CSV table of C-alpha atoms in Angstrom, one decimal:
chain,number,residue,atom,x,y,z
A,1,UNK,CA,0.0,0.0,0.0
A,2,UNK,CA,1.5,3.3,-1.1
A,3,UNK,CA,-1.3,5.5,0.3
A,4,UNK,CA,-2.0,6.9,-3.2
A,5,UNK,CA,-5.4,6.2,-4.8
A,6,UNK,CA,-6.7,6.8,-8.2
A,7,UNK,CA,-10.2,6.8,-9.7
A,8,UNK,CA,-11.7,5.5,-11.7
A,9,UNK,CA,-9.8,2.2,-12.2
A,10,UNK,CA,-11.2,1.7,-15.7
A,11,UNK,CA,-12.8,4.1,-18.1
A,12,UNK,CA,-14.1,3.8,-21.7
A,13,UNK,CA,-14.6,7.0,-23.7
A,14,UNK,CA,-15.2,7.8,-27.4
A,15,UNK,CA,-13.0,9.9,-29.6
A,16,UNK,CA,-13.6,13.6,-29.1
A,17,UNK,CA,-14.9,13.3,-25.6
A,18,UNK,CA,-13.2,14.8,-22.5
A,19,UNK,CA,-12.1,12.9,-19.4
A,20,UNK,CA,-11.0,13.7,-15.9
A,21,UNK,CA,-8.9,11.3,-13.9
A,22,UNK,CA,-8.3,11.7,-10.2
A,23,UNK,CA,-5.5,11.0,-7.8
A,24,UNK,CA,-5.4,11.3,-4.0
A,25,UNK,CA,-1.9,11.6,-2.6
A,26,UNK,CA,-0.5,10.9,0.9
A,27,UNK,CA,-0.8,13.7,3.3
A,28,UNK,CA,2.2,16.0,3.1
A,29,UNK,CA,3.2,14.9,-0.4
A,30,UNK,CA,2.9,18.2,-2.1
A,31,UNK,CA,4.4,17.1,-5.4
A,32,UNK,CA,2.4,14.9,-7.8
A,33,UNK,CA,3.5,13.6,-11.2
A,34,UNK,CA,1.3,12.1,-13.9
A,35,UNK,CA,2.5,9.5,-16.4
A,36,UNK,CA,1.0,7.9,-19.4
A,37,UNK,CA,1.9,4.2,-20.1
A,38,UNK,CA,0.9,2.8,-23.5
A,39,UNK,CA,0.6,-0.9,-23.8
A,40,UNK,CA,4.0,-2.6,-23.9
A,41,UNK,CA,5.9,0.7,-23.2
A,42,UNK,CA,7.4,2.4,-20.2
A,43,UNK,CA,5.6,5.3,-18.6
A,44,UNK,CA,6.1,8.7,-20.1
A,45,UNK,CA,6.1,11.9,-18.0
A,46,UNK,CA,3.1,14.1,-18.7
A,47,UNK,CA,3.5,16.9,-16.1
A,48,UNK,CA,4.2,17.5,-12.5
A,49,UNK,CA,2.5,19.8,-10.0
A,50,UNK,CA,4.1,21.3,-6.9
A,51,UNK,CA,2.1,23.4,-4.4
A,52,UNK,CA,-0.8,23.7,-7.0
A,53,UNK,CA,1.4,25.0,-9.8
A,54,UNK,CA,2.7,23.2,-12.8
A,55,UNK,CA,6.3,22.4,-12.3
A,56,UNK,CA,7.4,20.8,-15.5
A,57,UNK,CA,5.8,19.2,-18.5
A,58,UNK,CA,6.7,16.4,-20.9
A,59,UNK,CA,6.1,16.2,-24.6
A,60,UNK,CA,2.3,16.3,-24.4
A,61,UNK,CA,-0.1,18.7,-26.1
A,62,UNK,CA,-2.1,21.4,-24.3
A,63,UNK,CA,-5.2,19.3,-24.3
A,64,UNK,CA,-3.6,17.4,-21.4
A,65,UNK,CA,-4.0,19.7,-18.4
A,66,UNK,CA,-4.0,19.3,-14.7
A,67,UNK,CA,-5.0,20.7,-11.3
A,68,UNK,CA,-3.6,20.1,-7.8
A,69,UNK,CA,-5.7,21.0,-4.7
A,70,UNK,CA,-4.7,21.9,-1.2
A,71,UNK,CA,-5.9,18.6,0.1
A,72,UNK,CA,-3.2,16.7,-1.8
A,73,UNK,CA,-5.6,15.5,-4.5
A,74,UNK,CA,-5.1,16.2,-8.2
A,75,UNK,CA,-6.7,15.8,-11.5
A,76,UNK,CA,-5.6,15.0,-15.0
A,77,UNK,CA,-7.9,16.4,-17.7
A,78,UNK,CA,-7.7,15.3,-21.4
A,79,UNK,CA,-9.8,17.1,-24.0
A,80,UNK,CA,-10.7,16.0,-27.5
A,81,UNK,CA,-9.7,12.4,-26.8
A,82,UNK,CA,-7.9,10.5,-29.6
A,83,UNK,CA,-7.5,6.8,-30.0
A,84,UNK,CA,-3.8,7.0,-29.1
A,85,UNK,CA,-4.8,8.4,-25.7
A,86,UNK,CA,-5.8,4.8,-24.7
A,87,UNK,CA,-3.3,3.9,-22.0
A,88,UNK,CA,-2.7,3.4,-18.3
A,89,UNK,CA,-2.5,6.7,-16.5
A,90,UNK,CA,-0.4,6.7,-13.3
A,91,UNK,CA,0.0,9.4,-10.7
A,92,UNK,CA,2.9,9.4,-8.2
A,93,UNK,CA,3.3,11.6,-5.2
A,94,UNK,CA,6.5,12.6,-3.4
A,95,UNK,CA,8.0,15.0,-1.0
A,96,UNK,CA,10.5,17.3,-2.8
A,97,UNK,CA,14.1,16.3,-2.2
A,98,UNK,CA,13.2,12.9,-0.9
A,99,UNK,CA,13.4,11.3,-4.4
A,100,UNK,CA,11.1,8.4,-3.6
A,101,UNK,CA,7.8,8.5,-5.6
A,102,UNK,CA,4.7,6.6,-4.5
A,103,UNK,CA,2.6,5.3,-7.3
A,104,UNK,CA,-1.1,4.9,-7.5
A,105,UNK,CA,-2.7,1.8,-9.0
A,106,UNK,CA,-3.5,3.6,-12.3
A,107,UNK,CA,-6.5,4.4,-14.4
A,108,UNK,CA,-6.9,2.4,-17.6
A,109,UNK,CA,-8.4,4.6,-20.2
A,110,UNK,CA,-9.8,3.1,-23.4
A,111,UNK,CA,-10.8,5.4,-26.3
A,112,UNK,CA,-13.0,3.9,-28.9
B,1,UNK,CA,18.2,6.5,-28.6
B,2,UNK,CA,16.2,6.4,-25.3
B,3,UNK,CA,17.8,8.0,-22.3
B,4,UNK,CA,17.2,4.8,-20.3
B,5,UNK,CA,17.8,1.4,-22.0
B,6,UNK,CA,17.0,-2.0,-20.4
B,7,UNK,CA,18.0,-5.5,-21.3
B,8,UNK,CA,16.7,-8.0,-21.9
B,9,UNK,CA,13.2,-6.9,-23.0
B,10,UNK,CA,11.9,-10.4,-22.2
B,11,UNK,CA,13.3,-13.1,-20.0
B,12,UNK,CA,12.0,-16.6,-19.2
B,13,UNK,CA,13.7,-18.7,-16.6
B,14,UNK,CA,13.2,-21.8,-14.5
B,15,UNK,CA,12.2,-21.5,-10.9
B,16,UNK,CA,15.4,-21.2,-8.8
B,17,UNK,CA,17.5,-19.6,-11.4
B,18,UNK,CA,19.6,-16.4,-10.7
B,19,UNK,CA,18.2,-13.5,-12.7
B,20,UNK,CA,19.9,-10.3,-13.8
B,21,UNK,CA,18.3,-7.4,-15.5
B,22,UNK,CA,20.4,-4.5,-16.8
B,23,UNK,CA,19.8,-0.8,-17.1
B,24,UNK,CA,22.0,1.8,-18.8
B,25,UNK,CA,21.3,5.5,-18.9
B,26,UNK,CA,22.8,8.5,-20.7
B,27,UNK,CA,21.9,11.5,-18.5
B,28,UNK,CA,23.1,12.8,-15.2
B,29,UNK,CA,21.0,11.5,-12.4
B,30,UNK,CA,20.3,12.1,-8.7
B,31,UNK,CA,18.8,8.6,-8.2
B,32,UNK,CA,17.8,5.5,-10.0
B,33,UNK,CA,14.6,3.5,-9.2
B,34,UNK,CA,13.9,-0.2,-9.8
B,35,UNK,CA,10.1,-0.7,-10.0
B,36,UNK,CA,7.9,-3.8,-10.3
B,37,UNK,CA,4.7,-3.8,-12.3
B,38,UNK,CA,2.3,-6.7,-12.1
B,39,UNK,CA,-0.5,-7.3,-14.6
B,40,UNK,CA,-3.3,-4.8,-13.9
B,41,UNK,CA,-0.7,-2.0,-13.8
B,42,UNK,CA,0.1,-1.2,-10.2
B,43,UNK,CA,3.7,-0.1,-9.7
B,44,UNK,CA,5.7,-0.9,-6.6
B,45,UNK,CA,9.0,0.7,-5.8
B,46,UNK,CA,11.6,-2.0,-5.1
B,47,UNK,CA,14.8,0.1,-4.7
B,48,UNK,CA,16.0,3.7,-4.9
B,49,UNK,CA,19.8,3.9,-5.4
B,50,UNK,CA,22.2,6.8,-5.8
B,51,UNK,CA,25.4,4.7,-5.2
B,52,UNK,CA,26.6,1.2,-4.4
B,53,UNK,CA,24.4,-1.7,-3.6
B,54,UNK,CA,21.1,-2.4,-1.8
B,55,UNK,CA,19.6,-5.8,-0.8
B,56,UNK,CA,16.1,-6.6,0.2
B,57,UNK,CA,15.3,-10.3,0.7
B,58,UNK,CA,16.1,-12.1,-2.6
B,59,UNK,CA,16.5,-8.9,-4.5
B,60,UNK,CA,19.8,-7.0,-5.0
B,61,UNK,CA,20.3,-3.8,-6.9
B,62,UNK,CA,23.7,-2.3,-7.8
B,63,UNK,CA,24.6,0.9,-9.5
B,64,UNK,CA,27.9,2.2,-11.1
B,65,UNK,CA,27.6,5.9,-11.5
B,66,UNK,CA,30.8,6.3,-13.6
B,67,UNK,CA,29.6,3.7,-16.1
B,68,UNK,CA,25.9,4.9,-15.9
B,69,UNK,CA,24.8,1.3,-15.4
B,70,UNK,CA,22.6,-0.5,-12.9
B,71,UNK,CA,21.6,-4.1,-12.4
B,72,UNK,CA,18.8,-5.8,-10.6
B,73,UNK,CA,19.4,-9.4,-9.4
B,74,UNK,CA,16.9,-11.9,-8.2
B,75,UNK,CA,18.3,-15.0,-6.3
B,76,UNK,CA,16.4,-18.3,-6.1
B,77,UNK,CA,13.7,-17.0,-8.5
B,78,UNK,CA,10.1,-18.0,-7.9
B,79,UNK,CA,7.0,-17.9,-10.1
B,80,UNK,CA,5.6,-15.0,-8.0
B,81,UNK,CA,8.5,-12.9,-9.2
B,82,UNK,CA,7.0,-12.9,-12.7
B,83,UNK,CA,6.3,-9.3,-13.5
B,84,UNK,CA,7.6,-6.4,-15.5
B,85,UNK,CA,10.7,-4.8,-14.0
B,86,UNK,CA,11.2,-1.1,-14.9
B,87,UNK,CA,14.3,1.0,-14.4
B,88,UNK,CA,13.6,4.7,-14.0
B,89,UNK,CA,16.1,7.6,-13.4
B,90,UNK,CA,15.6,10.9,-11.6
B,91,UNK,CA,17.4,13.6,-13.4
B,92,UNK,CA,19.8,15.8,-11.4
B,93,UNK,CA,18.5,19.1,-12.7
B,94,UNK,CA,15.1,20.8,-12.9
B,95,UNK,CA,12.0,19.1,-11.5
B,96,UNK,CA,12.0,15.7,-10.1
B,97,UNK,CA,10.6,13.7,-13.0
B,98,UNK,CA,11.3,10.1,-13.7
B,99,UNK,CA,12.4,8.9,-17.1
B,100,UNK,CA,11.6,5.2,-17.5
B,101,UNK,CA,13.0,2.3,-19.4
B,102,UNK,CA,10.6,0.2,-21.4
B,103,UNK,CA,10.7,-2.6,-18.9
B,104,UNK,CA,11.8,-6.2,-18.8
B,105,UNK,CA,9.1,-8.8,-18.8
B,106,UNK,CA,10.2,-11.6,-16.5
B,107,UNK,CA,8.4,-15.0,-16.5
B,108,UNK,CA,9.5,-17.7,-14.0
B,109,UNK,CA,8.4,-21.2,-14.9
B,110,UNK,CA,7.7,-23.6,-12.1
């Protein structure tokens, strides 16, 4: 148990729709990172939030956006879904400087 | 070329065999993680290394900073060790984001 939860566990959407994925971090973990893992691939960094501000972004288009809240929860929003957005989405929380990241179980998104 | 390369991509072994998974990286790092991912997707952190060697049960992880190389070893492998093992590095500048290898799929046959 990492203390990081994600919801929903599975989700099916159609192309063009919008989706919101949620992550709840451990108390005190004010850094959260989101990753996309396509089938058979390693996770790819989407972005990171620290104290409710974006703190770095990977090579993902602006239709991927996020929010972090004071209660250590966060959201990943994806607009105008494309088939290639089908993947496992992982969030990971950490305390800056501690290096260890605690992963949630992931949300598996399928876009039809 | 990926910043983090793992080998082999797939590994099948008999129960009891000694397993080695390798990871090479090309960037400066502050730490390297070995992660385990079971079917269904959940990721568990096995080790975090910045130098030397760590041991936990039947698992051993080593890192050579000068050669930018790390290995994960499993002694007396067991079918429950079957999983995908992922190497990920934390860069030593900017935000603390992980860059992942593509993983090694390990299957241990009884």
